[in-house]
Amino acid sequence: MKLRDIAHSRTGDKGDISNISVIAFDAKDYPLIEAYVTPERVKDLFAGVVHGQVVRYAIPSVGALNFVMQKALGGGVTRSLALDAHGKCLASALLNLDIPDRTA
Amino acid sequence: MKTIRIGSGAGYSGDRIEPAVELAEKGDIQYLVFECLAERTIAIAQGAKLKDPTKGYDPLLADRMQAVLKLCHGKGIKIITNMGAANPAAGAAKIQEIARALGLKGLKVAAVSGDDVLAELKSGPHRIEETGEPASAMAGKLVSANAYLGAGPIVEALKAGADVVITGRVADPALFLAPQIFEFGWAMDDWDRLGKGTVVGHLLECAGQVTGGYFADPGVKDVADLARLGFPIAEVQEDGQAVITKVKGSGGAVTTATCKEQLLYEIHNPTTYFTPDVIADFSGVTFTQDGPDRVRVAGATGRARPETLKVSVGYIDCFIGEGQMSYAGPGAVARGRLALEIVRERLKLMGVKTTELRFDLIGIDSIHGEGLSNAAGMEPYEVRVRVVGRTETLKEAVRIGNEVETLYTNGPASGGGATKSAKEVVAMLSALLPRTLVTPVVDYVEA
């Protein structure tokens, strides 16, 4: 299945740093998300977009992870040449990640 | 236990006007807060102030005040906003003028300034955070430097009986924290409560983003009536407990899911959310659905505020030139790619001086690049070519769009809808300044 089947997401921006939340719709899927949405996989997925480190923070009380990605916004929101200078669409790209089915 | 209701009337400078009217009319609120300053807004407003000393505040200030001032005055709702941008005093004078025209006698307006630290940045020993370079070395390019003030001066204004408080750069959550501190008499070192009040401010500062705006994904996350999206209200108790809600019958939804998305919006380490008033800790926050469109928030905390204030630094960075052109029907993608190749070669042939160039096919790979878009073999009905480049002069920037436009008579068949633009870019960096170098000032005018 896709991450989008079990989680929702929003992107935020500060300078050249993008953060993406990944939030379980249902708390029981949080461990699955924690196991499969690793900073390494996120960095791989965004290899062509994010040029700095990716750090993951966990907020289990709301069933969410937060990925903070350096050098992610074309040199910074206010000077980027990108059509989506804020990187707002990154959240949707992350939700396309493949996740093993619960039963697997 | 004492409870207050705070409404969020705008989440960014261009936000919708009438949801704030709905809040004032039907929200049973005591405070209406408008957060209207993006990172770059003050730097741009600084230019307006230089041309005309009576300008430099938010361009929609008059429209928003015309819409709510009389209503708020009648009901005793206090207004707090950062729409002062680069010139809170001129913004206050404008509000005074509008209040007089509306016949609102005795309306007291406070202007909070002191955030402008451009002179200090130009001459002092301060470094730019992102580059490590001395700020003074780029003095010729600097257009603005504004320290993020905290809730303190707003609380002072409320204590002095202000009906409207207009500020320049203030940390967004502080606009919401200030009325809580004032109403509940929280101490400025009650870190736990300041942390709780800050999470409330953070949830409200983007207005509709917590009531179902920026959330809908049809079939997965449906939200009703976004055209009439209701803006949020925080019902806060003296002990810092809060409920996020909205006006009954307005569009949108307040659910634990909408609150979670907003909690993590523009957050880095959730245990360490820096503000001028407190280092808030969101890592233990919980949300509980208390009823339809009512979510209880608990569990935030905080610790001692940082000794430095963040400064947002605006500078003239470069120029950006851009051109776009559409192709449709069979072979659209191939013609679009050919168009990009032609412009790439033209920019070389003509010696257009750029420091960075980007070639996009909108509809194929413009947002995340070829890899993520899985662009190979994709054949949409239409595509739009986009060429954009960074230059050191406006003249060179103009040449980029011109080369795209000449695709009309020189490029592939049946391209249409060419657009072009060239602009100066005011970009933002940041610095940290010791608190002792920043002195907030509160001035008052009365209608």
XYZ file of C-alpha atoms in Angstrom:
551
model
C 0.000 0.000 0.000
C 0.924 3.633 -0.156
C 1.743 5.796 2.842
C -1.246 7.896 1.758
C -3.549 5.009 2.752
C -2.614 5.301 6.426
C -1.205 8.794 6.920
C -1.650 12.453 6.107
C 0.959 15.144 5.781
C 1.711 18.865 5.524
C 4.869 20.702 4.492
C 6.268 23.799 6.175
C 9.150 26.044 5.143
C 11.763 28.223 6.870
C 14.543 29.629 4.727
C 16.176 26.700 2.901
C 14.735 24.146 5.339
C 11.606 22.140 4.635
C 9.731 20.114 7.231
C 7.193 17.433 6.411
C 4.875 15.872 8.940
C 3.622 12.308 8.552
C 0.576 11.714 10.746
C -1.183 8.382 11.229
C -4.923 8.516 10.602
C -5.236 5.717 13.137
C -2.856 5.459 16.108
C -2.482 1.699 15.579
C -0.637 2.361 12.284
C 1.934 4.616 13.932
C 4.460 1.784 14.626
C 4.272 0.744 10.960
C 4.964 4.298 9.863
C 7.782 4.600 12.363
C 9.321 1.378 11.052
C 9.120 2.146 7.341
C 9.323 5.909 6.969
C 12.937 6.291 7.986
C 15.082 9.378 7.394
C 17.192 7.270 4.993
C 14.163 6.396 2.842
C 12.999 10.004 2.846
C 16.453 11.214 1.835
C 16.535 8.629 -0.982
C 13.081 9.615 -2.195
C 14.018 13.289 -2.381
C 17.527 12.693 -3.730
C 16.994 15.138 -6.617
C 15.360 17.794 -4.464
C 16.920 17.769 -0.986
C 20.674 18.350 -0.839
C 21.237 18.420 2.917
C 20.636 16.121 5.854
C 17.251 14.734 6.836
C 16.475 14.471 10.548
C 13.399 12.705 11.920
C 11.593 13.719 15.093
C 8.860 11.606 16.699
C 5.757 12.955 18.427
C 4.044 9.725 19.498
C 1.392 11.602 21.511
C -0.200 12.649 18.205
C 0.985 9.612 16.214
C 3.256 11.681 14.018
C 6.767 11.962 12.647
C 8.389 15.197 11.548
C 11.104 15.244 8.892
C 13.370 18.267 8.840
C 15.296 18.543 5.594
C 18.219 20.912 5.068
C 19.075 22.535 1.705
C 15.661 21.562 0.437
C 14.265 24.745 -1.080
C 16.526 25.810 -3.924
C 18.656 28.097 -1.753
C 15.689 29.469 0.222
C 12.021 30.265 -0.319
C 12.668 33.928 -1.027
C 15.242 33.317 -3.794
C 14.361 29.895 -5.245
C 13.767 29.546 -8.992
C 11.287 26.725 -8.387
C 7.634 27.030 -9.348
C 6.753 25.735 -5.880
C 9.309 27.830 -4.045
C 7.894 26.894 -0.637
C 8.113 23.173 -1.371
C 4.444 22.928 -0.396
C 3.908 19.961 -2.747
C 6.589 17.811 -1.089
C 4.063 16.385 1.387
C 2.080 14.791 -1.443
C 5.234 13.271 -2.940
C 6.086 11.673 0.402
C 2.613 10.132 0.715
C 3.351 8.211 -2.497
C 5.916 6.112 -0.614
C 5.331 2.331 -0.666
C 4.595 0.704 2.697
C 4.183 -3.060 3.250
C 0.580 -4.113 3.873
C -0.376 -4.499 7.514
C -0.821 -8.244 7.150
C 2.555 -8.736 5.456
C -12.305 29.134 36.030
C -11.875 32.226 33.880
C -12.078 31.541 30.135
C -11.439 33.820 27.150
C -12.155 33.341 23.459
C -9.623 34.511 20.882
C -10.421 34.555 17.165
C -7.918 34.385 14.338
C -8.991 36.808 11.612
C -6.246 36.288 9.017
C -3.438 33.811 8.482
C -1.474 35.759 5.907
C -1.405 39.176 4.303
C -3.792 38.427 1.448
C -6.195 36.226 3.403
C -9.992 36.379 3.029
C -11.663 39.360 4.716
C -15.155 38.189 5.698
C -14.312 35.247 8.008
C -13.080 37.850 10.518
C -16.431 39.645 10.255
C -18.161 36.343 10.975
C -15.936 35.864 14.049
C -16.700 39.353 15.333
C -20.426 38.952 14.695
C -21.043 35.411 15.873
C -17.860 34.139 17.513
C -18.499 35.430 21.038
C -14.830 36.452 21.117
C -13.007 39.027 23.244
C -9.925 39.249 20.988
C -9.531 39.249 17.225
C -5.990 38.668 15.984
C -4.760 39.240 12.428
C -1.403 37.636 11.530
C -0.394 39.164 8.219
C 3.413 39.289 8.034
C 5.268 36.804 5.855
C 9.077 36.586 6.027
C 9.602 39.043 3.207
C 6.686 41.425 3.823
C 8.572 43.950 5.970
C 11.483 44.126 3.542
C 9.075 45.028 0.742
C 7.066 47.399 2.957
C 10.321 49.170 3.852
C 10.552 50.245 0.198
C 7.025 51.695 0.333
C 7.918 53.610 3.525
C 11.037 55.087 1.936
C 8.944 56.458 -0.928
C 6.175 57.756 1.358
C 6.643 58.054 5.162
C 2.890 57.624 5.706
C 3.020 54.142 4.115
C 4.841 50.897 4.865
C 1.998 49.136 6.680
C 0.006 46.203 5.270
C -1.832 47.113 2.029
C -5.065 45.466 3.261
C -5.051 47.217 6.656
C -7.743 49.724 5.663
C -9.991 47.044 4.110
C -9.754 44.794 7.153
C -10.346 47.643 9.629
C -13.284 49.013 7.608
C -14.801 45.532 7.818
C -14.469 44.888 11.577
C -13.609 48.051 13.515
C -17.143 49.280 14.227
C -18.378 45.812 15.105
C -15.441 45.164 17.434
C -15.724 48.566 19.086
C -19.434 47.995 19.709
C -18.835 44.630 21.337
C -15.626 45.539 23.157
C -13.554 43.071 21.119
C -9.889 44.042 21.154
C -7.884 43.774 17.952
C -4.236 42.680 17.821
C -2.341 42.629 14.541
C 1.135 42.788 13.033
C -0.199 44.708 10.012
C 2.039 47.624 11.014
C 4.772 45.892 8.981
C 7.562 48.446 8.445
C 5.587 51.359 9.893
C 3.285 50.597 12.870
C 2.945 54.328 13.707
C 1.563 55.087 10.233
C -0.707 52.033 10.530
C -2.017 53.332 13.868
C -2.676 56.745 12.312
C -4.614 55.055 9.498
C -6.747 53.131 12.010
C -7.371 56.380 13.915
C -8.501 58.016 10.676
C -10.860 55.114 9.860
C -12.254 55.102 13.426
C -12.986 58.833 13.185
C -14.681 58.409 9.820
C -16.834 55.667 11.376
C -17.649 57.937 14.323
C -15.975 55.671 16.889
C -15.107 58.032 19.728
C -12.453 57.176 22.301
C -10.950 54.237 20.406
C -7.385 53.841 21.660
C -4.776 52.490 19.258
C -1.332 51.309 20.384
C 1.598 51.088 17.971
C 4.391 48.698 18.940
C 7.763 49.437 17.371
C 11.408 48.905 18.228
C 11.769 45.777 16.107
C 13.710 47.680 13.435
C 17.390 46.902 14.092
C 18.778 47.690 10.638
C 21.238 50.304 11.927
C 22.590 47.851 14.525
C 23.002 45.090 11.934
C 24.827 47.416 9.545
C 27.327 48.696 12.108
C 27.522 46.034 14.823
C 29.596 42.827 15.058
C 26.687 40.518 14.138
C 26.902 37.538 11.823
C 24.432 36.133 9.343
C 23.316 32.708 10.604
C 23.114 30.943 7.259
C 26.499 32.083 5.922
C 28.528 32.938 9.030
C 29.585 36.182 7.315
C 29.458 39.548 9.115
C 26.174 41.340 8.380
C 28.084 44.609 8.107
C 29.918 43.258 5.047
C 26.632 43.289 3.115
C 25.513 46.667 4.501
C 25.075 48.135 1.024
C 22.583 45.431 0.080
C 20.580 45.331 3.327
C 17.048 46.750 3.104
C 15.570 45.627 6.414
C 16.415 43.925 9.688
C 13.667 43.256 12.192
C 13.950 41.481 15.506
C 11.097 39.190 16.484
C 9.571 40.885 19.533
C 7.626 38.909 22.116
C 4.296 39.367 23.855
C 5.638 41.929 26.388
C 4.884 45.209 24.593
C 1.425 43.970 23.514
C 0.594 43.096 27.129
C 1.778 46.580 28.120
C -0.547 48.115 25.517
C -3.504 46.038 26.721
C -2.789 47.078 30.318
C -2.872 50.715 29.158
C -6.369 50.121 27.799
C -5.644 49.859 24.081
C -8.565 48.725 21.921
C -6.344 48.011 18.941
C -2.671 46.986 19.073
C -0.732 47.210 15.823
C 2.835 45.938 15.641
C 5.672 45.364 13.241
C 7.672 42.140 13.516
C 6.446 40.111 16.464
C 6.668 36.339 16.780
C 3.371 35.056 15.372
C 2.303 33.052 18.457
C 3.072 36.076 20.688
C 0.136 37.932 19.100
C -2.104 35.267 20.669
C -0.069 34.691 23.818
C -0.289 38.368 24.827
C -4.053 38.447 25.557
C -3.713 35.221 27.591
C -0.904 36.711 29.700
C -2.907 39.922 30.160
C -6.248 38.284 31.012
C -4.908 35.562 33.293
C -2.082 37.537 34.868
C 0.470 34.879 33.917
C 4.028 35.699 34.990
C 6.539 36.302 32.193
C 8.595 33.421 33.593
C 5.735 30.966 34.034
C 7.333 28.820 31.339
C 4.791 26.021 31.539
C 1.818 28.326 30.933
C 3.677 30.382 28.335
C 4.401 27.096 26.519
C 0.706 26.194 26.642
C -0.323 29.640 25.428
C 2.237 29.417 22.647
C 0.830 26.166 21.281
C -2.583 27.850 21.148
C -1.019 30.739 19.232
C 0.776 28.373 16.892
C -2.458 26.500 16.133
C -4.304 29.752 15.389
C -1.677 31.796 13.569
C -2.448 30.415 10.098
C -6.201 30.939 10.590
C -8.060 28.552 8.234
C -5.206 26.046 8.216
C -6.540 24.578 11.475
C -10.240 24.631 10.539
C -9.989 22.470 7.435
C -8.211 24.815 5.044
C -5.162 23.380 3.263
C -6.319 19.920 4.339
C -8.831 18.544 1.819
C -7.865 15.569 -0.341
C -11.076 14.352 -2.003
C -11.948 10.768 -1.174
C -9.297 10.616 1.545
C -9.818 13.760 3.583
C -13.043 15.508 2.613
C -13.884 18.935 3.996
C -17.270 20.606 3.486
C -17.867 24.140 2.302
C -14.326 25.478 1.890
C -15.699 28.498 0.031
C -17.175 29.577 3.359
C -14.350 28.354 5.574
C -14.777 29.472 9.179
C -11.677 30.803 10.929
C -10.630 29.406 14.305
C -11.478 30.387 17.832
C -9.437 29.305 20.858
C -11.322 28.996 24.094
C -8.558 29.275 26.674
C -8.729 28.685 30.409
C -6.667 30.325 33.088
C -4.689 27.073 33.596
C -3.685 27.026 29.916
C -6.120 24.319 28.826
C -7.738 25.175 25.515
C -10.336 24.127 22.989
C -10.020 24.962 19.294
C -13.365 25.576 17.614
C -15.091 27.780 15.022
C -18.387 29.575 14.438
C -21.323 27.162 14.198
C -22.574 26.824 10.637
C -19.392 28.101 8.990
C -17.533 25.932 6.470
C -14.628 23.643 7.214
C -14.026 21.327 10.157
C -12.045 21.257 13.381
C -10.874 17.709 14.014
C -7.917 16.133 15.768
C -6.450 15.546 12.281
C -6.674 19.214 11.204
C -5.102 20.215 14.536
C -2.261 17.687 14.201
C -1.325 18.985 10.743
C -1.189 22.532 12.025
C 0.705 21.567 15.207
C 3.617 20.316 13.080
C 3.426 23.067 10.471
C 6.781 24.870 10.223
C 8.114 23.116 13.325
C 11.576 21.596 13.540
C 12.445 19.893 16.826
C 9.064 19.609 18.601
C 10.710 19.741 22.029
C 12.399 23.043 21.219
C 10.144 25.597 19.545
C 11.967 28.902 19.924
C 9.957 32.056 20.532
C 11.024 35.328 22.182
C 8.839 34.521 25.206
C 9.512 30.851 25.882
C 11.069 27.722 24.405
C 7.889 25.758 23.934
C 7.764 21.972 23.994
C 5.068 20.458 21.754
C 6.309 16.879 22.091
C 3.672 15.826 24.615
C 0.689 17.572 23.070
C -2.565 15.611 22.860
C -5.770 16.391 20.990
C -9.205 15.120 21.998
C -12.417 15.569 20.030
C -14.740 17.183 22.585
C -17.716 17.571 20.286
C -18.436 18.564 16.684
C -15.768 21.084 15.598
C -14.352 21.216 19.119
C -10.884 19.854 19.844
C -9.273 19.989 23.261
C -5.529 20.595 23.296
C -3.375 19.681 26.282
C 0.136 18.653 27.198
C 2.270 21.520 25.915
C 4.919 22.885 28.205
C 7.885 25.219 28.073
C 11.215 26.287 29.488
C 13.177 29.512 29.909
C 13.176 31.873 26.944
C 16.328 32.260 24.805
C 18.746 35.085 25.580
C 18.899 36.143 21.946
C 16.220 37.348 19.570
C 15.958 36.149 15.991
C 16.333 38.868 13.393
C 14.865 38.597 9.931
C 17.233 40.292 7.479
C 16.100 41.486 4.031
C 18.614 42.194 1.286
C 18.734 42.798 -2.453
C 19.844 39.411 -3.728
C 19.494 39.203 -7.501
C 17.073 39.454 -10.393
C 14.914 36.644 -11.748
C 13.699 36.499 -15.339
C 11.098 34.014 -16.530
C 9.114 33.008 -19.606
C 6.349 30.469 -20.190
C 4.576 29.022 -23.256
C 1.935 26.281 -23.686
C 1.691 23.339 -26.109
C -1.338 21.057 -26.490
C -2.700 18.087 -28.403
C -0.780 15.203 -29.970
C 2.982 15.645 -29.638
C 2.651 18.398 -27.055
C 5.383 16.963 -24.840
C 7.868 16.575 -27.713
C 7.206 20.135 -28.883
C 7.574 21.384 -25.321
C 10.920 19.615 -24.931
C 12.075 21.002 -28.281
C 11.074 24.484 -27.137
C 13.183 24.107 -23.980
C 16.192 22.975 -26.024
C 15.817 25.940 -28.371
C 15.700 28.436 -25.511
C 18.664 26.751 -23.791
C 20.724 27.196 -26.982
C 19.472 30.736 -27.594
C 20.501 31.890 -24.116
C 24.010 30.560 -24.847
C 24.172 32.019 -28.369
C 23.053 35.431 -27.192
C 25.399 35.378 -24.187
C 22.679 36.021 -21.604
C 24.517 36.222 -18.278
C 22.911 33.984 -15.665
C 24.172 32.432 -12.441
C 21.484 29.724 -12.343
C 18.989 28.433 -14.907
C 16.022 26.118 -14.717
C 14.013 24.439 -17.515
C 10.626 22.979 -16.542
C 7.778 21.262 -18.335
C 4.730 22.171 -16.282
C 2.438 19.150 -16.236
C 5.376 16.747 -16.408
C 8.260 17.497 -14.082
C 8.217 21.133 -12.942
C 7.552 20.522 -9.257
C 9.770 17.607 -8.201
C 11.994 16.913 -11.238
C 12.035 13.956 -13.595
C 12.851 11.163 -11.127
C 9.999 11.670 -8.647
C 7.551 12.594 -11.400
C 8.262 9.335 -13.231
C 8.156 11.584 -16.273
C 9.460 9.208 -18.967
C 6.758 8.410 -21.506
C 4.112 10.556 -19.827
C 1.737 12.052 -22.422
C -0.664 14.594 -20.944
C -2.924 16.552 -23.305
C -1.094 19.790 -22.639
C 2.184 21.018 -21.199
C 3.610 24.397 -20.366
C 7.230 25.282 -20.941
C 8.914 27.324 -18.214
C 12.394 28.822 -18.364
C 13.648 30.783 -15.378
C 17.054 32.213 -14.534
C 18.917 34.206 -11.928
C 20.855 37.269 -13.119
C 22.763 40.181 -11.672
C 20.904 42.880 -13.602
C 17.304 43.521 -14.588
C 18.391 43.910 -18.208
C 19.721 40.339 -18.355
C 16.614 39.019 -16.556
C 14.364 40.583 -19.208
C 16.263 38.750 -21.953
C 15.215 35.333 -20.561
C 11.485 35.912 -20.975
C 12.091 37.500 -24.356
C 13.800 34.363 -25.631
C 10.801 32.269 -24.566
C 8.393 34.682 -26.245
C 10.265 34.488 -29.562
C 9.228 30.820 -29.694
C 6.006 32.191 -31.231
C 7.502 32.727 -34.665
C 10.803 30.884 -34.268
C 9.999 27.781 -32.217
C 7.926 24.581 -32.538
C 4.422 24.556 -34.058
C 1.357 26.008 -32.353
C 2.756 27.229 -29.055
C 0.464 29.679 -27.284
C -0.108 31.849 -24.261
C 3.402 33.204 -23.803
C 3.991 35.151 -20.594
C 7.158 36.753 -19.322
C 8.360 38.550 -16.209
C 11.496 40.030 -14.716
C 11.836 41.168 -11.124
C 14.261 42.242 -8.470
C 14.494 39.712 -5.653
C 14.552 40.822 -2.033
C 15.602 37.693 -0.181
C 15.766 36.918 3.530
C 18.478 35.714 5.865
C 18.589 35.687 9.644
C 20.772 36.727 12.552
C 20.616 36.476 16.348
C 20.826 39.584 18.493
C 21.245 39.875 22.277
C 17.962 41.012 23.851
C 19.687 43.973 25.442
C 20.116 45.562 22.003
C 16.384 45.552 21.261
C 14.040 48.008 22.998
C 10.315 47.714 22.255
C 8.392 50.994 22.232
C 4.630 51.492 22.624
C 2.943 54.704 21.428
C -0.735 55.598 21.569
C -3.183 57.568 19.464
C -6.881 58.052 20.152
C -9.809 58.563 17.807
